[in-house]
Amino acid sequence: LNRKSEDNLRGAFAIALGMLRDQASSEHLFSILEGRSADEDLRGYAAIALGMIRPVGGFERLLAFAEKDRSRLEGVHRGLVLALGLY
């Protein structure tokens, strides 16, 4: 998940962490979502994984990010909508 290349592989790994409901990865996934350096699809996958994991306080944090994010990046917004729905 920390690699700076292979965004598609990193996205699949994020989804796998979500399926495993790996609570320990929540902060790292939030840092990918909220950061500006990662690919928009990877950021969206991080959001979806967070929706699957359902960390305590995560819904509010995702909603706050969705309300303030003005990036207009489809991959990020799609992931946020799915994540909120998964909660």
PDB file of N, CA and C in Angstrom:
ATOM      1  N   LEU A   1       0.827  -1.205   0.000  1.00  0.00           N
ATOM      2  CA  LEU A   1       0.000   0.000   0.000  1.00  0.00           C
ATOM      3  C   LEU A   1       0.863   1.258   0.000  1.00  0.00           C
ATOM      4  N   ASN A   2       2.077   1.158   0.478  1.00  0.00           N
ATOM      5  CA  ASN A   2       2.964   2.326   0.557  1.00  0.00           C
ATOM      6  C   ASN A   2       3.708   2.626  -0.729  1.00  0.00           C
ATOM      7  N   ARG A   3       3.711   1.702  -1.691  1.00  0.00           N
ATOM      8  CA  ARG A   3       4.452   1.939  -2.940  1.00  0.00           C
ATOM      9  C   ARG A   3       3.926   3.182  -3.639  1.00  0.00           C
ATOM     10  N   LYS A   4       4.816   3.881  -4.287  1.00  0.00           N
ATOM     11  CA  LYS A   4       4.417   5.088  -5.013  1.00  0.00           C
ATOM     12  C   LYS A   4       4.102   4.793  -6.471  1.00  0.00           C
ATOM     13  N   SER A   5       4.166   3.544  -6.864  1.00  0.00           N
ATOM     14  CA  SER A   5       3.799   3.156  -8.218  1.00  0.00           C
ATOM     15  C   SER A   5       2.763   2.044  -8.126  1.00  0.00           C
ATOM     16  N   GLU A   6       2.341   1.548  -9.265  1.00  0.00           N
ATOM     17  CA  GLU A   6       1.384   0.451  -9.320  1.00  0.00           C
ATOM     18  C   GLU A   6       0.072   0.788  -8.597  1.00  0.00           C
ATOM     19  N   ASP A   7      -0.523   1.909  -8.971  1.00  0.00           N
ATOM     20  CA  ASP A   7      -1.750   2.345  -8.309  1.00  0.00           C
ATOM     21  C   ASP A   7      -2.882   1.335  -8.428  1.00  0.00           C
ATOM     22  N   ASN A   8      -2.961   0.612  -9.551  1.00  0.00           N
ATOM     23  CA  ASN A   8      -4.021  -0.400  -9.690  1.00  0.00           C
ATOM     24  C   ASN A   8      -3.857  -1.516  -8.672  1.00  0.00           C
ATOM     25  N   LEU A   9      -2.629  -1.966  -8.470  1.00  0.00           N
ATOM     26  CA  LEU A   9      -2.359  -2.992  -7.471  1.00  0.00           C
ATOM     27  C   LEU A   9      -2.647  -2.468  -6.066  1.00  0.00           C
ATOM     28  N   ARG A  10      -2.257  -1.248  -5.817  1.00  0.00           N
ATOM     29  CA  ARG A  10      -2.520  -0.635  -4.507  1.00  0.00           C
ATOM     30  C   ARG A  10      -4.017  -0.507  -4.263  1.00  0.00           C
ATOM     31  N   GLY A  11      -4.790  -0.191  -5.298  1.00  0.00           N
ATOM     32  CA  GLY A  11      -6.235  -0.108  -5.165  1.00  0.00           C
ATOM     33  C   GLY A  11      -6.845  -1.452  -4.820  1.00  0.00           C
ATOM     34  N   ALA A  12      -6.365  -2.511  -5.477  1.00  0.00           N
ATOM     35  CA  ALA A  12      -6.853  -3.859  -5.181  1.00  0.00           C
ATOM     36  C   ALA A  12      -6.496  -4.245  -3.751  1.00  0.00           C
ATOM     37  N   PHE A  13      -5.313  -3.865  -3.316  1.00  0.00           N
ATOM     38  CA  PHE A  13      -4.885  -4.154  -1.948  1.00  0.00           C
ATOM     39  C   PHE A  13      -5.765  -3.415  -0.942  1.00  0.00           C
ATOM     40  N   ALA A  14      -6.112  -2.171  -1.252  1.00  0.00           N
ATOM     41  CA  ALA A  14      -6.998  -1.404  -0.361  1.00  0.00           C
ATOM     42  C   ALA A  14      -8.351  -2.099  -0.227  1.00  0.00           C
ATOM     43  N   ILE A  15      -8.898  -2.561  -1.348  1.00  0.00           N
ATOM     44  CA  ILE A  15     -10.178  -3.270  -1.305  1.00  0.00           C
ATOM     45  C   ILE A  15     -10.047  -4.560  -0.499  1.00  0.00           C
ATOM     46  N   ALA A  16      -8.938  -5.265  -0.654  1.00  0.00           N
ATOM     47  CA  ALA A  16      -8.711  -6.492   0.119  1.00  0.00           C
ATOM     48  C   ALA A  16      -8.686  -6.190   1.619  1.00  0.00           C
ATOM     49  N   LEU A  17      -8.036  -5.103   1.995  1.00  0.00           N
ATOM     50  CA  LEU A  17      -8.033  -4.711   3.413  1.00  0.00           C
ATOM     51  C   LEU A  17      -9.447  -4.416   3.898  1.00  0.00           C
ATOM     52  N   GLY A  18     -10.245  -3.802   3.036  1.00  0.00           N
ATOM     53  CA  GLY A  18     -11.634  -3.539   3.383  1.00  0.00           C
ATOM     54  C   GLY A  18     -12.420  -4.819   3.580  1.00  0.00           C
ATOM     55  N   MET A  19     -12.219  -5.779   2.686  1.00  0.00           N
ATOM     56  CA  MET A  19     -12.922  -7.059   2.803  1.00  0.00           C
ATOM     57  C   MET A  19     -12.536  -7.798   4.081  1.00  0.00           C
ATOM     58  N   LEU A  20     -11.286  -7.611   4.490  1.00  0.00           N
ATOM     59  CA  LEU A  20     -10.811  -8.230   5.727  1.00  0.00           C
ATOM     60  C   LEU A  20     -11.232  -7.436   6.967  1.00  0.00           C
ATOM     61  N   ARG A  21     -11.787  -6.251   6.729  1.00  0.00           N
ATOM     62  CA  ARG A  21     -12.163  -5.327   7.812  1.00  0.00           C
ATOM     63  C   ARG A  21     -10.977  -5.053   8.744  1.00  0.00           C
ATOM     64  N   ASP A  22      -9.852  -4.756   8.110  1.00  0.00           N
ATOM     65  CA  ASP A  22      -8.599  -4.519   8.825  1.00  0.00           C
ATOM     66  C   ASP A  22      -8.601  -3.125   9.464  1.00  0.00           C
ATOM     67  N   GLN A  23      -9.038  -3.057  10.705  1.00  0.00           N
ATOM     68  CA  GLN A  23      -9.123  -1.791  11.434  1.00  0.00           C
ATOM     69  C   GLN A  23      -7.778  -1.062  11.502  1.00  0.00           C
ATOM     70  N   ALA A  24      -6.696  -1.824  11.620  1.00  0.00           N
ATOM     71  CA  ALA A  24      -5.364  -1.223  11.760  1.00  0.00           C
ATOM     72  C   ALA A  24      -4.959  -0.403  10.540  1.00  0.00           C
ATOM     73  N   SER A  25      -5.558  -0.665   9.398  1.00  0.00           N
ATOM     74  CA  SER A  25      -5.186   0.065   8.177  1.00  0.00           C
ATOM     75  C   SER A  25      -6.003   1.344   7.976  1.00  0.00           C
ATOM     76  N   SER A  26      -6.951   1.613   8.849  1.00  0.00           N
ATOM     77  CA  SER A  26      -7.871   2.742   8.651  1.00  0.00           C
ATOM     78  C   SER A  26      -7.167   4.082   8.501  1.00  0.00           C
ATOM     79  N   GLU A  27      -6.250   4.397   9.385  1.00  0.00           N
ATOM     80  CA  GLU A  27      -5.577   5.705   9.309  1.00  0.00           C
ATOM     81  C   GLU A  27      -4.765   5.835   8.032  1.00  0.00           C
ATOM     82  N   HIS A  28      -4.126   4.756   7.625  1.00  0.00           N
ATOM     83  CA  HIS A  28      -3.345   4.816   6.391  1.00  0.00           C
ATOM     84  C   HIS A  28      -4.264   5.031   5.187  1.00  0.00           C
ATOM     85  N   LEU A  29      -5.409   4.352   5.191  1.00  0.00           N
ATOM     86  CA  LEU A  29      -6.372   4.542   4.104  1.00  0.00           C
ATOM     87  C   LEU A  29      -6.924   5.962   4.098  1.00  0.00           C
ATOM     88  N   PHE A  30      -7.182   6.520   5.273  1.00  0.00           N
ATOM     89  CA  PHE A  30      -7.622   7.919   5.341  1.00  0.00           C
ATOM     90  C   PHE A  30      -6.547   8.853   4.796  1.00  0.00           C
ATOM     91  N   SER A  31      -5.283   8.560   5.082  1.00  0.00           N
ATOM     92  CA  SER A  31      -4.215   9.442   4.580  1.00  0.00           C
ATOM     93  C   SER A  31      -4.137   9.395   3.053  1.00  0.00           C
ATOM     94  N   ILE A  32      -4.401   8.234   2.466  1.00  0.00           N
ATOM     95  CA  ILE A  32      -4.426   8.142   0.998  1.00  0.00           C
ATOM     96  C   ILE A  32      -5.613   8.934   0.452  1.00  0.00           C
ATOM     97  N   LEU A  33      -6.787   8.728   1.034  1.00  0.00           N
ATOM     98  CA  LEU A  33      -7.988   9.428   0.573  1.00  0.00           C
ATOM     99  C   LEU A  33      -7.832  10.937   0.686  1.00  0.00           C
ATOM    100  N   GLU A  34      -7.387  11.408   1.820  1.00  0.00           N
ATOM    101  CA  GLU A  34      -7.342  12.842   2.100  1.00  0.00           C
ATOM    102  C   GLU A  34      -6.127  13.529   1.491  1.00  0.00           C
ATOM    103  N   GLY A  35      -5.116  12.748   1.109  1.00  0.00           N
ATOM    104  CA  GLY A  35      -3.928  13.315   0.474  1.00  0.00           C
ATOM    105  C   GLY A  35      -4.220  13.703  -0.958  1.00  0.00           C
ATOM    106  N   ARG A  36      -3.388  14.505  -1.524  1.00  0.00           N
ATOM    107  CA  ARG A  36      -3.603  14.972  -2.899  1.00  0.00           C
ATOM    108  C   ARG A  36      -2.639  14.329  -3.886  1.00  0.00           C
ATOM    109  N   SER A  37      -1.697  13.526  -3.389  1.00  0.00           N
ATOM    110  CA  SER A  37      -0.664  13.018  -4.287  1.00  0.00           C
ATOM    111  C   SER A  37      -1.030  11.706  -4.970  1.00  0.00           C
ATOM    112  N   ALA A  38      -1.969  10.958  -4.420  1.00  0.00           N
ATOM    113  CA  ALA A  38      -2.323   9.652  -5.000  1.00  0.00           C
ATOM    114  C   ALA A  38      -3.289   9.817  -6.174  1.00  0.00           C
ATOM    115  N   ASP A  39      -3.298   8.824  -7.023  1.00  0.00           N
ATOM    116  CA  ASP A  39      -4.218   8.736  -8.154  1.00  0.00           C
ATOM    117  C   ASP A  39      -5.661   8.802  -7.649  1.00  0.00           C
ATOM    118  N   GLU A  40      -6.535   9.437  -8.422  1.00  0.00           N
ATOM    119  CA  GLU A  40      -7.926   9.606  -7.972  1.00  0.00           C
ATOM    120  C   GLU A  40      -8.642   8.276  -7.766  1.00  0.00           C
ATOM    121  N   ASP A  41      -8.374   7.278  -8.606  1.00  0.00           N
ATOM    122  CA  ASP A  41      -9.018   5.983  -8.429  1.00  0.00           C
ATOM    123  C   ASP A  41      -8.524   5.293  -7.161  1.00  0.00           C
ATOM    124  N   LEU A  42      -7.233   5.391  -6.884  1.00  0.00           N
ATOM    125  CA  LEU A  42      -6.693   4.825  -5.643  1.00  0.00           C
ATOM    126  C   LEU A  42      -7.344   5.481  -4.436  1.00  0.00           C
ATOM    127  N   ARG A  43      -7.505   6.777  -4.492  1.00  0.00           N
ATOM    128  CA  ARG A  43      -8.164   7.491  -3.392  1.00  0.00           C
ATOM    129  C   ARG A  43      -9.604   7.015  -3.223  1.00  0.00           C
ATOM    130  N   GLY A  44     -10.274   6.760  -4.348  1.00  0.00           N
ATOM    131  CA  GLY A  44     -11.633   6.229  -4.298  1.00  0.00           C
ATOM    132  C   GLY A  44     -11.676   4.832  -3.709  1.00  0.00           C
ATOM    133  N   TYR A  45     -10.710   3.991  -4.083  1.00  0.00           N
ATOM    134  CA  TYR A  45     -10.651   2.642  -3.519  1.00  0.00           C
ATOM    135  C   TYR A  45     -10.376   2.689  -2.015  1.00  0.00           C
ATOM    136  N   ALA A  46      -9.557   3.628  -1.586  1.00  0.00           N
ATOM    137  CA  ALA A  46      -9.301   3.785  -0.149  1.00  0.00           C
ATOM    138  C   ALA A  46     -10.598   4.129   0.577  1.00  0.00           C
ATOM    139  N   ALA A  47     -11.406   4.994  -0.025  1.00  0.00           N
ATOM    140  CA  ALA A  47     -12.693   5.353   0.574  1.00  0.00           C
ATOM    141  C   ALA A  47     -13.607   4.131   0.672  1.00  0.00           C
ATOM    142  N   ILE A  48     -13.687   3.354  -0.405  1.00  0.00           N
ATOM    143  CA  ILE A  48     -14.535   2.154  -0.404  1.00  0.00           C
ATOM    144  C   ILE A  48     -14.076   1.185   0.680  1.00  0.00           C
ATOM    145  N   ALA A  49     -12.770   0.992   0.784  1.00  0.00           N
ATOM    146  CA  ALA A  49     -12.234   0.103   1.818  1.00  0.00           C
ATOM    147  C   ALA A  49     -12.645   0.587   3.211  1.00  0.00           C
ATOM    148  N   LEU A  50     -12.593   1.891   3.413  1.00  0.00           N
ATOM    149  CA  LEU A  50     -13.003   2.443   4.711  1.00  0.00           C
ATOM    150  C   LEU A  50     -14.483   2.183   4.977  1.00  0.00           C
ATOM    151  N   GLY A  51     -15.293   2.253   3.937  1.00  0.00           N
ATOM    152  CA  GLY A  51     -16.713   1.939   4.093  1.00  0.00           C
ATOM    153  C   GLY A  51     -16.942   0.494   4.492  1.00  0.00           C
ATOM    154  N   MET A  52     -16.092  -0.396   4.003  1.00  0.00           N
ATOM    155  CA  MET A  52     -16.200  -1.809   4.371  1.00  0.00           C
ATOM    156  C   MET A  52     -15.692  -2.058   5.793  1.00  0.00           C
ATOM    157  N   ILE A  53     -14.630  -1.350   6.163  1.00  0.00           N
ATOM    158  CA  ILE A  53     -14.028  -1.531   7.488  1.00  0.00           C
ATOM    159  C   ILE A  53     -14.910  -0.939   8.584  1.00  0.00           C
ATOM    160  N   ARG A  54     -15.524   0.201   8.267  1.00  0.00           N
ATOM    161  CA  ARG A  54     -16.387   0.912   9.216  1.00  0.00           C
ATOM    162  C   ARG A  54     -15.677   1.270  10.524  1.00  0.00           C
ATOM    163  N   PRO A  55     -14.560   2.015  10.437  1.00  0.00           N
ATOM    164  CA  PRO A  55     -13.881   2.391  11.675  1.00  0.00           C
ATOM    165  C   PRO A  55     -14.750   3.335  12.503  1.00  0.00           C
ATOM    166  N   VAL A  56     -14.571   3.303  13.811  1.00  0.00           N
ATOM    167  CA  VAL A  56     -15.319   4.184  14.705  1.00  0.00           C
ATOM    168  C   VAL A  56     -15.020   5.635  14.321  1.00  0.00           C
ATOM    169  N   GLY A  57     -16.054   6.422  14.127  1.00  0.00           N
ATOM    170  CA  GLY A  57     -15.900   7.820  13.733  1.00  0.00           C
ATOM    171  C   GLY A  57     -15.628   8.001  12.254  1.00  0.00           C
ATOM    172  N   GLY A  58     -15.534   6.912  11.520  1.00  0.00           N
ATOM    173  CA  GLY A  58     -15.196   6.985  10.105  1.00  0.00           C
ATOM    174  C   GLY A  58     -16.283   7.588   9.243  1.00  0.00           C
ATOM    175  N   PHE A  59     -17.545   7.292   9.558  1.00  0.00           N
ATOM    176  CA  PHE A  59     -18.643   7.839   8.756  1.00  0.00           C
ATOM    177  C   PHE A  59     -18.618   9.359   8.791  1.00  0.00           C
ATOM    178  N   GLU A  60     -18.470   9.903   9.974  1.00  0.00           N
ATOM    179  CA  GLU A  60     -18.438  11.360  10.132  1.00  0.00           C
ATOM    180  C   GLU A  60     -17.239  11.963   9.412  1.00  0.00           C
ATOM    181  N   ARG A  61     -16.108  11.278   9.494  1.00  0.00           N
ATOM    182  CA  ARG A  61     -14.900  11.781   8.837  1.00  0.00           C
ATOM    183  C   ARG A  61     -15.047  11.738   7.318  1.00  0.00           C
ATOM    184  N   LEU A  62     -15.615  10.646   6.787  1.00  0.00           N
ATOM    185  CA  LEU A  62     -15.851  10.547   5.345  1.00  0.00           C
ATOM    186  C   LEU A  62     -16.841  11.614   4.888  1.00  0.00           C
ATOM    187  N   LEU A  63     -17.905  11.800   5.651  1.00  0.00           N
ATOM    188  CA  LEU A  63     -18.912  12.797   5.292  1.00  0.00           C
ATOM    189  C   LEU A  63     -18.319  14.204   5.315  1.00  0.00           C
ATOM    190  N   ALA A  64     -17.526  14.514   6.331  1.00  0.00           N
ATOM    191  CA  ALA A  64     -16.881  15.833   6.407  1.00  0.00           C
ATOM    192  C   ALA A  64     -15.943  16.044   5.216  1.00  0.00           C
ATOM    193  N   PHE A  65     -15.198  15.001   4.858  1.00  0.00           N
ATOM    194  CA  PHE A  65     -14.302  15.123   3.706  1.00  0.00           C
ATOM    195  C   PHE A  65     -15.100  15.342   2.428  1.00  0.00           C
ATOM    196  N   ALA A  66     -16.187  14.590   2.265  1.00  0.00           N
ATOM    197  CA  ALA A  66     -17.031  14.727   1.067  1.00  0.00           C
ATOM    198  C   ALA A  66     -17.601  16.139   0.953  1.00  0.00           C
ATOM    199  N   GLU A  67     -17.979  16.722   2.070  1.00  0.00           N
ATOM    200  CA  GLU A  67     -18.565  18.062   2.057  1.00  0.00           C
ATOM    201  C   GLU A  67     -17.544  19.139   1.726  1.00  0.00           C
ATOM    202  N   LYS A  68     -16.283  18.949   2.129  1.00  0.00           N
ATOM    203  CA  LYS A  68     -15.286  19.997   1.887  1.00  0.00           C
ATOM    204  C   LYS A  68     -14.465  19.771   0.615  1.00  0.00           C
ATOM    205  N   ASP A  69     -14.480  18.548   0.075  1.00  0.00           N
ATOM    206  CA  ASP A  69     -13.675  18.250  -1.108  1.00  0.00           C
ATOM    207  C   ASP A  69     -14.259  18.939  -2.333  1.00  0.00           C
ATOM    208  N   ARG A  70     -13.472  19.748  -2.968  1.00  0.00           N
ATOM    209  CA  ARG A  70     -13.899  20.474  -4.160  1.00  0.00           C
ATOM    210  C   ARG A  70     -13.079  20.061  -5.382  1.00  0.00           C
ATOM    211  N   SER A  71     -12.462  18.904  -5.302  1.00  0.00           N
ATOM    212  CA  SER A  71     -11.555  18.480  -6.367  1.00  0.00           C
ATOM    213  C   SER A  71     -12.269  18.143  -7.670  1.00  0.00           C
ATOM    214  N   ARG A  72     -13.543  17.766  -7.580  1.00  0.00           N
ATOM    215  CA  ARG A  72     -14.322  17.368  -8.748  1.00  0.00           C
ATOM    216  C   ARG A  72     -13.734  16.126  -9.440  1.00  0.00           C
ATOM    217  N   LEU A  73     -13.012  15.317  -8.687  1.00  0.00           N
ATOM    218  CA  LEU A  73     -12.429  14.102  -9.244  1.00  0.00           C
ATOM    219  C   LEU A  73     -13.439  12.970  -9.135  1.00  0.00           C
ATOM    220  N   GLU A  74     -13.846  12.448 -10.287  1.00  0.00           N
ATOM    221  CA  GLU A  74     -14.901  11.441 -10.321  1.00  0.00           C
ATOM    222  C   GLU A  74     -14.544  10.196  -9.510  1.00  0.00           C
ATOM    223  N   GLY A  75     -13.307   9.718  -9.613  1.00  0.00           N
ATOM    224  CA  GLY A  75     -12.902   8.521  -8.881  1.00  0.00           C
ATOM    225  C   GLY A  75     -13.014   8.682  -7.380  1.00  0.00           C
ATOM    226  N   VAL A  76     -12.659   9.850  -6.884  1.00  0.00           N
ATOM    227  CA  VAL A  76     -12.742  10.133  -5.454  1.00  0.00           C
ATOM    228  C   VAL A  76     -14.198  10.205  -5.024  1.00  0.00           C
ATOM    229  N   HIS A  77     -15.008  10.939  -5.752  1.00  0.00           N
ATOM    230  CA  HIS A  77     -16.416  11.116  -5.375  1.00  0.00           C
ATOM    231  C   HIS A  77     -17.196   9.812  -5.469  1.00  0.00           C
ATOM    232  N   ARG A  78     -16.920   9.014  -6.490  1.00  0.00           N
ATOM    233  CA  ARG A  78     -17.576   7.710  -6.627  1.00  0.00           C
ATOM    234  C   ARG A  78     -17.248   6.836  -5.421  1.00  0.00           C
ATOM    235  N   GLY A  79     -15.982   6.814  -5.024  1.00  0.00           N
ATOM    236  CA  GLY A  79     -15.569   6.037  -3.871  1.00  0.00           C
ATOM    237  C   GLY A  79     -16.209   6.506  -2.588  1.00  0.00           C
ATOM    238  N   LEU A  80     -16.328   7.825  -2.427  1.00  0.00           N
ATOM    239  CA  LEU A  80     -16.956   8.372  -1.223  1.00  0.00           C
ATOM    240  C   LEU A  80     -18.428   7.993  -1.140  1.00  0.00           C
ATOM    241  N   VAL A  81     -19.128   8.066  -2.240  1.00  0.00           N
ATOM    242  CA  VAL A  81     -20.566   7.711  -2.250  1.00  0.00           C
ATOM    243  C   VAL A  81     -20.742   6.239  -1.899  1.00  0.00           C
ATOM    244  N   LEU A  82     -19.920   5.384  -2.489  1.00  0.00           N
ATOM    245  CA  LEU A  82     -20.001   3.952  -2.172  1.00  0.00           C
ATOM    246  C   LEU A  82     -19.639   3.689  -0.712  1.00  0.00           C
ATOM    247  N   ALA A  83     -18.624   4.372  -0.223  1.00  0.00           N
ATOM    248  CA  ALA A  83     -18.197   4.179   1.158  1.00  0.00           C
ATOM    249  C   ALA A  83     -19.312   4.556   2.138  1.00  0.00           C
ATOM    250  N   LEU A  84     -19.930   5.691   1.894  1.00  0.00           N
ATOM    251  CA  LEU A  84     -21.027   6.127   2.790  1.00  0.00           C
ATOM    252  C   LEU A  84     -22.176   5.148   2.726  1.00  0.00           C
ATOM    253  N   GLY A  85     -22.461   4.610   1.550  1.00  0.00           N
ATOM    254  CA  GLY A  85     -23.511   3.610   1.412  1.00  0.00           C
ATOM    255  C   GLY A  85     -23.183   2.309   2.130  1.00  0.00           C
ATOM    256  N   LEU A  86     -21.914   1.934   2.152  1.00  0.00           N
ATOM    257  CA  LEU A  86     -21.510   0.708   2.832  1.00  0.00           C
ATOM    258  C   LEU A  86     -21.659   0.793   4.345  1.00  0.00           C
ATOM    259  N   TYR A  87     -21.584   2.001   4.870  1.00  0.00           N
ATOM    260  CA  TYR A  87     -21.799   2.149   6.317  1.00  0.00           C
ATOM    261  C   TYR A  87     -23.215   1.745   6.656  1.00  0.00           C
TER     262      TYR A  87
END
